[in-house]
JSON list of C-alpha atoms in Angstrom, two decimals:
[
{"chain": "A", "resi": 1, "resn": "UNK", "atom": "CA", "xyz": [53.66, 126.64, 18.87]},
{"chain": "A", "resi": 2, "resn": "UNK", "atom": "CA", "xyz": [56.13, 126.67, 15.79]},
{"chain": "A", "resi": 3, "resn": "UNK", "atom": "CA", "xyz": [54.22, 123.25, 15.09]},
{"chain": "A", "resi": 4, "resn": "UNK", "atom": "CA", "xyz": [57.45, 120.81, 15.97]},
{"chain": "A", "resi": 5, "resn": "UNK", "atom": "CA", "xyz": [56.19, 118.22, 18.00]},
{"chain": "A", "resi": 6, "resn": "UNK", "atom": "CA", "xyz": [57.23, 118.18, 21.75]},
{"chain": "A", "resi": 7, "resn": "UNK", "atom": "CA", "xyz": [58.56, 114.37, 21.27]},
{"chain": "A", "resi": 8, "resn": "UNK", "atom": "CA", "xyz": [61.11, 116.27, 18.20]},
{"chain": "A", "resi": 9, "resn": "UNK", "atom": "CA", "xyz": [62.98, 118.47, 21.04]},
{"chain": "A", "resi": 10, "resn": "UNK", "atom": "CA", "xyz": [66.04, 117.19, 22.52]},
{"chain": "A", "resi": 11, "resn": "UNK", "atom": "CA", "xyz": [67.22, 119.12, 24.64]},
{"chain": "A", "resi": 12, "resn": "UNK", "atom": "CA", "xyz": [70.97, 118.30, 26.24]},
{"chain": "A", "resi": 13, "resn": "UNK", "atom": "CA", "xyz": [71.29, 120.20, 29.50]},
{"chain": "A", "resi": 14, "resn": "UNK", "atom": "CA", "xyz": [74.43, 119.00, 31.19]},
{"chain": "A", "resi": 15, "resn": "UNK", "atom": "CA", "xyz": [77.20, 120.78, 29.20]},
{"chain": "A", "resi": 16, "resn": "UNK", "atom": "CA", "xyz": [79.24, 124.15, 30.46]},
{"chain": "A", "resi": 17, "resn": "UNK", "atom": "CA", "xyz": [80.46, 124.72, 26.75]},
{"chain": "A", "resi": 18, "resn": "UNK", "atom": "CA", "xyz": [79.70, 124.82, 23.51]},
{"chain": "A", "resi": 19, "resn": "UNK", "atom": "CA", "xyz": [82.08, 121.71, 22.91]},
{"chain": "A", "resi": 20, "resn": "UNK", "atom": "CA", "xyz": [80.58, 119.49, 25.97]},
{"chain": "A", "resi": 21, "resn": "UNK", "atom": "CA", "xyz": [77.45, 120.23, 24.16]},
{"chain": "A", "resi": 22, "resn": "UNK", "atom": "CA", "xyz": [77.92, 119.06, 20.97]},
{"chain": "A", "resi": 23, "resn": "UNK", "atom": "CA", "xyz": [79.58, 115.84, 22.63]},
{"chain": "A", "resi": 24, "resn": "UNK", "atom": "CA", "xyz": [76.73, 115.16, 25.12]},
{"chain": "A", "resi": 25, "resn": "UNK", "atom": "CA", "xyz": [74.66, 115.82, 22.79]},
{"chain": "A", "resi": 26, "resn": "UNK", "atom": "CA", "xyz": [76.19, 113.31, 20.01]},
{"chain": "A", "resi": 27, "resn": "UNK", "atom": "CA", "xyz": [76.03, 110.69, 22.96]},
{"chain": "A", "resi": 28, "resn": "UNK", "atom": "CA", "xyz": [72.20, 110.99, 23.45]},
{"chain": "A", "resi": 29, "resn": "UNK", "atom": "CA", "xyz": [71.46, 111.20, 19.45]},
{"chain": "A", "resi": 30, "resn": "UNK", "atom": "CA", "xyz": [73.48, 107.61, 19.76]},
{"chain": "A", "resi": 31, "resn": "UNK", "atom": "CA", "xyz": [70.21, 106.05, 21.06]},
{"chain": "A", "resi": 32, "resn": "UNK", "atom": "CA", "xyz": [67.78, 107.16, 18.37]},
{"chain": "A", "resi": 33, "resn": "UNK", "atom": "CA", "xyz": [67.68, 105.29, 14.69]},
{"chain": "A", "resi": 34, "resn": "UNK", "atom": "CA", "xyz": [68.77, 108.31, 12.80]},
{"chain": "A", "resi": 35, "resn": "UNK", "atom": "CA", "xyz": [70.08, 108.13, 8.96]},
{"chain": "A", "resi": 36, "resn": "UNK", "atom": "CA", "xyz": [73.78, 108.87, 8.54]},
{"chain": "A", "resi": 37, "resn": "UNK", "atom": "CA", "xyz": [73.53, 112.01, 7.08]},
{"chain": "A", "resi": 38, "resn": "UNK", "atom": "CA", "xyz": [70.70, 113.48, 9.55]},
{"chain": "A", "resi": 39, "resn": "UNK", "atom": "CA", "xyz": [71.13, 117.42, 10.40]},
{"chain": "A", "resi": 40, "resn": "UNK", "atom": "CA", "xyz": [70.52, 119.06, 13.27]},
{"chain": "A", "resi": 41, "resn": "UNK", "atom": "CA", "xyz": [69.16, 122.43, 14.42]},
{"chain": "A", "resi": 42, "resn": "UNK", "atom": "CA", "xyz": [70.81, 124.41, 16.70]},
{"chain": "A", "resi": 43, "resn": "UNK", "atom": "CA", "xyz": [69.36, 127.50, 18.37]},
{"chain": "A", "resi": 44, "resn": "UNK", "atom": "CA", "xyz": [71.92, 130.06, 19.61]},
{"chain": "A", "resi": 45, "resn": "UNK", "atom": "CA", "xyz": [72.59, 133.81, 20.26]},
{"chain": "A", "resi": 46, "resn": "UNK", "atom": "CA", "xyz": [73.29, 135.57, 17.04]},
{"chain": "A", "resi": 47, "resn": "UNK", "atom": "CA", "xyz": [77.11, 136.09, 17.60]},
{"chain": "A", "resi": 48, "resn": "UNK", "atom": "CA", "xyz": [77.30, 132.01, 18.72]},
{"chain": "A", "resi": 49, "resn": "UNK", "atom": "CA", "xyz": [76.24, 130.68, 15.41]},
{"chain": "A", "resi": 50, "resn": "UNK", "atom": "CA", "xyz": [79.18, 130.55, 13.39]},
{"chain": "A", "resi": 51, "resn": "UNK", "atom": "CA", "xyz": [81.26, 128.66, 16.01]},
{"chain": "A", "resi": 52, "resn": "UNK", "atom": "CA", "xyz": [78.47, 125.95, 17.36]},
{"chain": "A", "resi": 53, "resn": "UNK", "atom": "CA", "xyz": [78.40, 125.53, 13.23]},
{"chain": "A", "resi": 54, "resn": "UNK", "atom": "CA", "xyz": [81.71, 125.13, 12.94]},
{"chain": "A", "resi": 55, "resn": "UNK", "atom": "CA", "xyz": [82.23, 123.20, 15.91]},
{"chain": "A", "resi": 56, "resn": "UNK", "atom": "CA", "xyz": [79.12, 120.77, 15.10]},
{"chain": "A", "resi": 57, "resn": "UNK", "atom": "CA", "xyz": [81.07, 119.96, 11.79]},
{"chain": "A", "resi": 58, "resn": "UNK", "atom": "CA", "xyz": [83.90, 119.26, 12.98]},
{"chain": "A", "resi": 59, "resn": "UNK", "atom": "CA", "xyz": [82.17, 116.91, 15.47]},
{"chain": "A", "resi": 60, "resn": "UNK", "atom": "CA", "xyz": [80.36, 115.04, 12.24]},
{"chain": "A", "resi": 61, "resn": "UNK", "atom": "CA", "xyz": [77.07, 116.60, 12.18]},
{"chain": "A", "resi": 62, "resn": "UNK", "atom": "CA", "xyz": [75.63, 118.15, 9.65]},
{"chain": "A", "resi": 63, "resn": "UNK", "atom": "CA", "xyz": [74.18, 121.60, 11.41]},
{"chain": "A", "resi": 64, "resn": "UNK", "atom": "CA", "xyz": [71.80, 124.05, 10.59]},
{"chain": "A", "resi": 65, "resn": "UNK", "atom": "CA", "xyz": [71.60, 127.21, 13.11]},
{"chain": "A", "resi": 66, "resn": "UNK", "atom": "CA", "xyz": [68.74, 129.65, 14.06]},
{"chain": "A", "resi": 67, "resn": "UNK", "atom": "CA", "xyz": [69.51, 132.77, 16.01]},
{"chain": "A", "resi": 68, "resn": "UNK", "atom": "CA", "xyz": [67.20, 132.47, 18.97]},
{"chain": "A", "resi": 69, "resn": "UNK", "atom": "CA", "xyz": [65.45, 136.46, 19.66]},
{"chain": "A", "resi": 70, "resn": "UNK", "atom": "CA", "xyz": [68.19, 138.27, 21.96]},
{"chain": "A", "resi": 71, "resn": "UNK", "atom": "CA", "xyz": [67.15, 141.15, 24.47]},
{"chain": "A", "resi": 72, "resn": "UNK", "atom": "CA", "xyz": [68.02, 144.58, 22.99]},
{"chain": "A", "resi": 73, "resn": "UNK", "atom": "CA", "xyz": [71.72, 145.34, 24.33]},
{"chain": "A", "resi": 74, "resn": "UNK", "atom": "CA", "xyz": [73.45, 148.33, 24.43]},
{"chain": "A", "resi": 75, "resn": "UNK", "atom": "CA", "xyz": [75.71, 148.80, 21.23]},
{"chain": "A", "resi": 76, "resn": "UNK", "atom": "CA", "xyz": [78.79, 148.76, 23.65]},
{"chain": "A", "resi": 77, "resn": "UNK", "atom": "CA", "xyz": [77.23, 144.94, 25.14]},
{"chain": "A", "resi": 78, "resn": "UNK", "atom": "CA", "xyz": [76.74, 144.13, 21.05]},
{"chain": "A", "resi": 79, "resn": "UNK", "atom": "CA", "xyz": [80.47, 144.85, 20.04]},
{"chain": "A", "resi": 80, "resn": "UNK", "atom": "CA", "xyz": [81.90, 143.13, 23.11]},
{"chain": "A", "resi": 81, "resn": "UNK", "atom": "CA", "xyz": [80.05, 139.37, 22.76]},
{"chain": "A", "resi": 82, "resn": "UNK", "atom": "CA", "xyz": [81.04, 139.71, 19.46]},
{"chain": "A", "resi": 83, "resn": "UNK", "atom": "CA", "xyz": [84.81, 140.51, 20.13]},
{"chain": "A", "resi": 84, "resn": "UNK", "atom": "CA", "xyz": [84.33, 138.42, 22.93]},
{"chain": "A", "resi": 85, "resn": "UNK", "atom": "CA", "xyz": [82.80, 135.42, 20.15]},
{"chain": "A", "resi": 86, "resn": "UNK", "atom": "CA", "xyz": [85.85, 136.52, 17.94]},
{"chain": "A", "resi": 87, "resn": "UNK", "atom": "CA", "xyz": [88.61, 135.10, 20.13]},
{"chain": "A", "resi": 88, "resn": "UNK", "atom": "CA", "xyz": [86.75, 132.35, 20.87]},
{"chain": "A", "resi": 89, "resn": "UNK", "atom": "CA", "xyz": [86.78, 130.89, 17.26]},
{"chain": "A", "resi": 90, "resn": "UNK", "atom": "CA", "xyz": [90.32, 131.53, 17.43]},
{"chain": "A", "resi": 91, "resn": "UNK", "atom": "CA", "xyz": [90.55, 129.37, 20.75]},
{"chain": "A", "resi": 92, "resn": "UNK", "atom": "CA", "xyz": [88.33, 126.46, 19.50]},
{"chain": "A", "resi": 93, "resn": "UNK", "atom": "CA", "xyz": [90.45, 126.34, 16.17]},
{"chain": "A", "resi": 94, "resn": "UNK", "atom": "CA", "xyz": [93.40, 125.16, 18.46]},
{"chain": "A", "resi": 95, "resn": "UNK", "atom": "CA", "xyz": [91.84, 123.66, 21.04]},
{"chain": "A", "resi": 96, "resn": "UNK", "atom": "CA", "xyz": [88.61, 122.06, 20.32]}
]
């Protein structure tokens, strides 16, 4: 609809985290003729951008991100996946 060609969407379905994604996700990129320095696009929730960024680096791509739309939550549901999101940098600093 956005006028990206069906054939231009990979999408990696297997994964449980945001790390397992990015690493799945390097594996099937493996089997296309893509330039070094390619980017990718990755589509998120608004308070999962920073870290699949972050995370994508750090796993040698060069990401861009775009917040998918999100349902309208509660402000209480807002401040939590953030907080939530928060600690979870914090963990993938150390850990992924």
């Amino acid at each position: 609809e956005k006028g990206v060609k069906k054939e231009q969407i990979l999408k990696e379905e297997k994964s449980t985290n945001t790390k397992e994604n990015l690493l799945y996700t390097k594996k099937i990129l493996e089997n296309y003729d893509l330039e070094e320095d390619s980017t990718i696009l990755i589509v998120t929730n608004e308070f999962h951008v920073f870290r699949s960024k972050f995370l994508a680096r750090r796993y040698g791509f060069i990401p861009y991100a775009k917040s998918a739309p999100s349902p309208t939550y509660p402000k209480y549901l807002k401040f939590y996946f953030f907080l939530r999101e928060y600690f979870a940098v914090i963990k993938s600093l150390i850990f992924d």
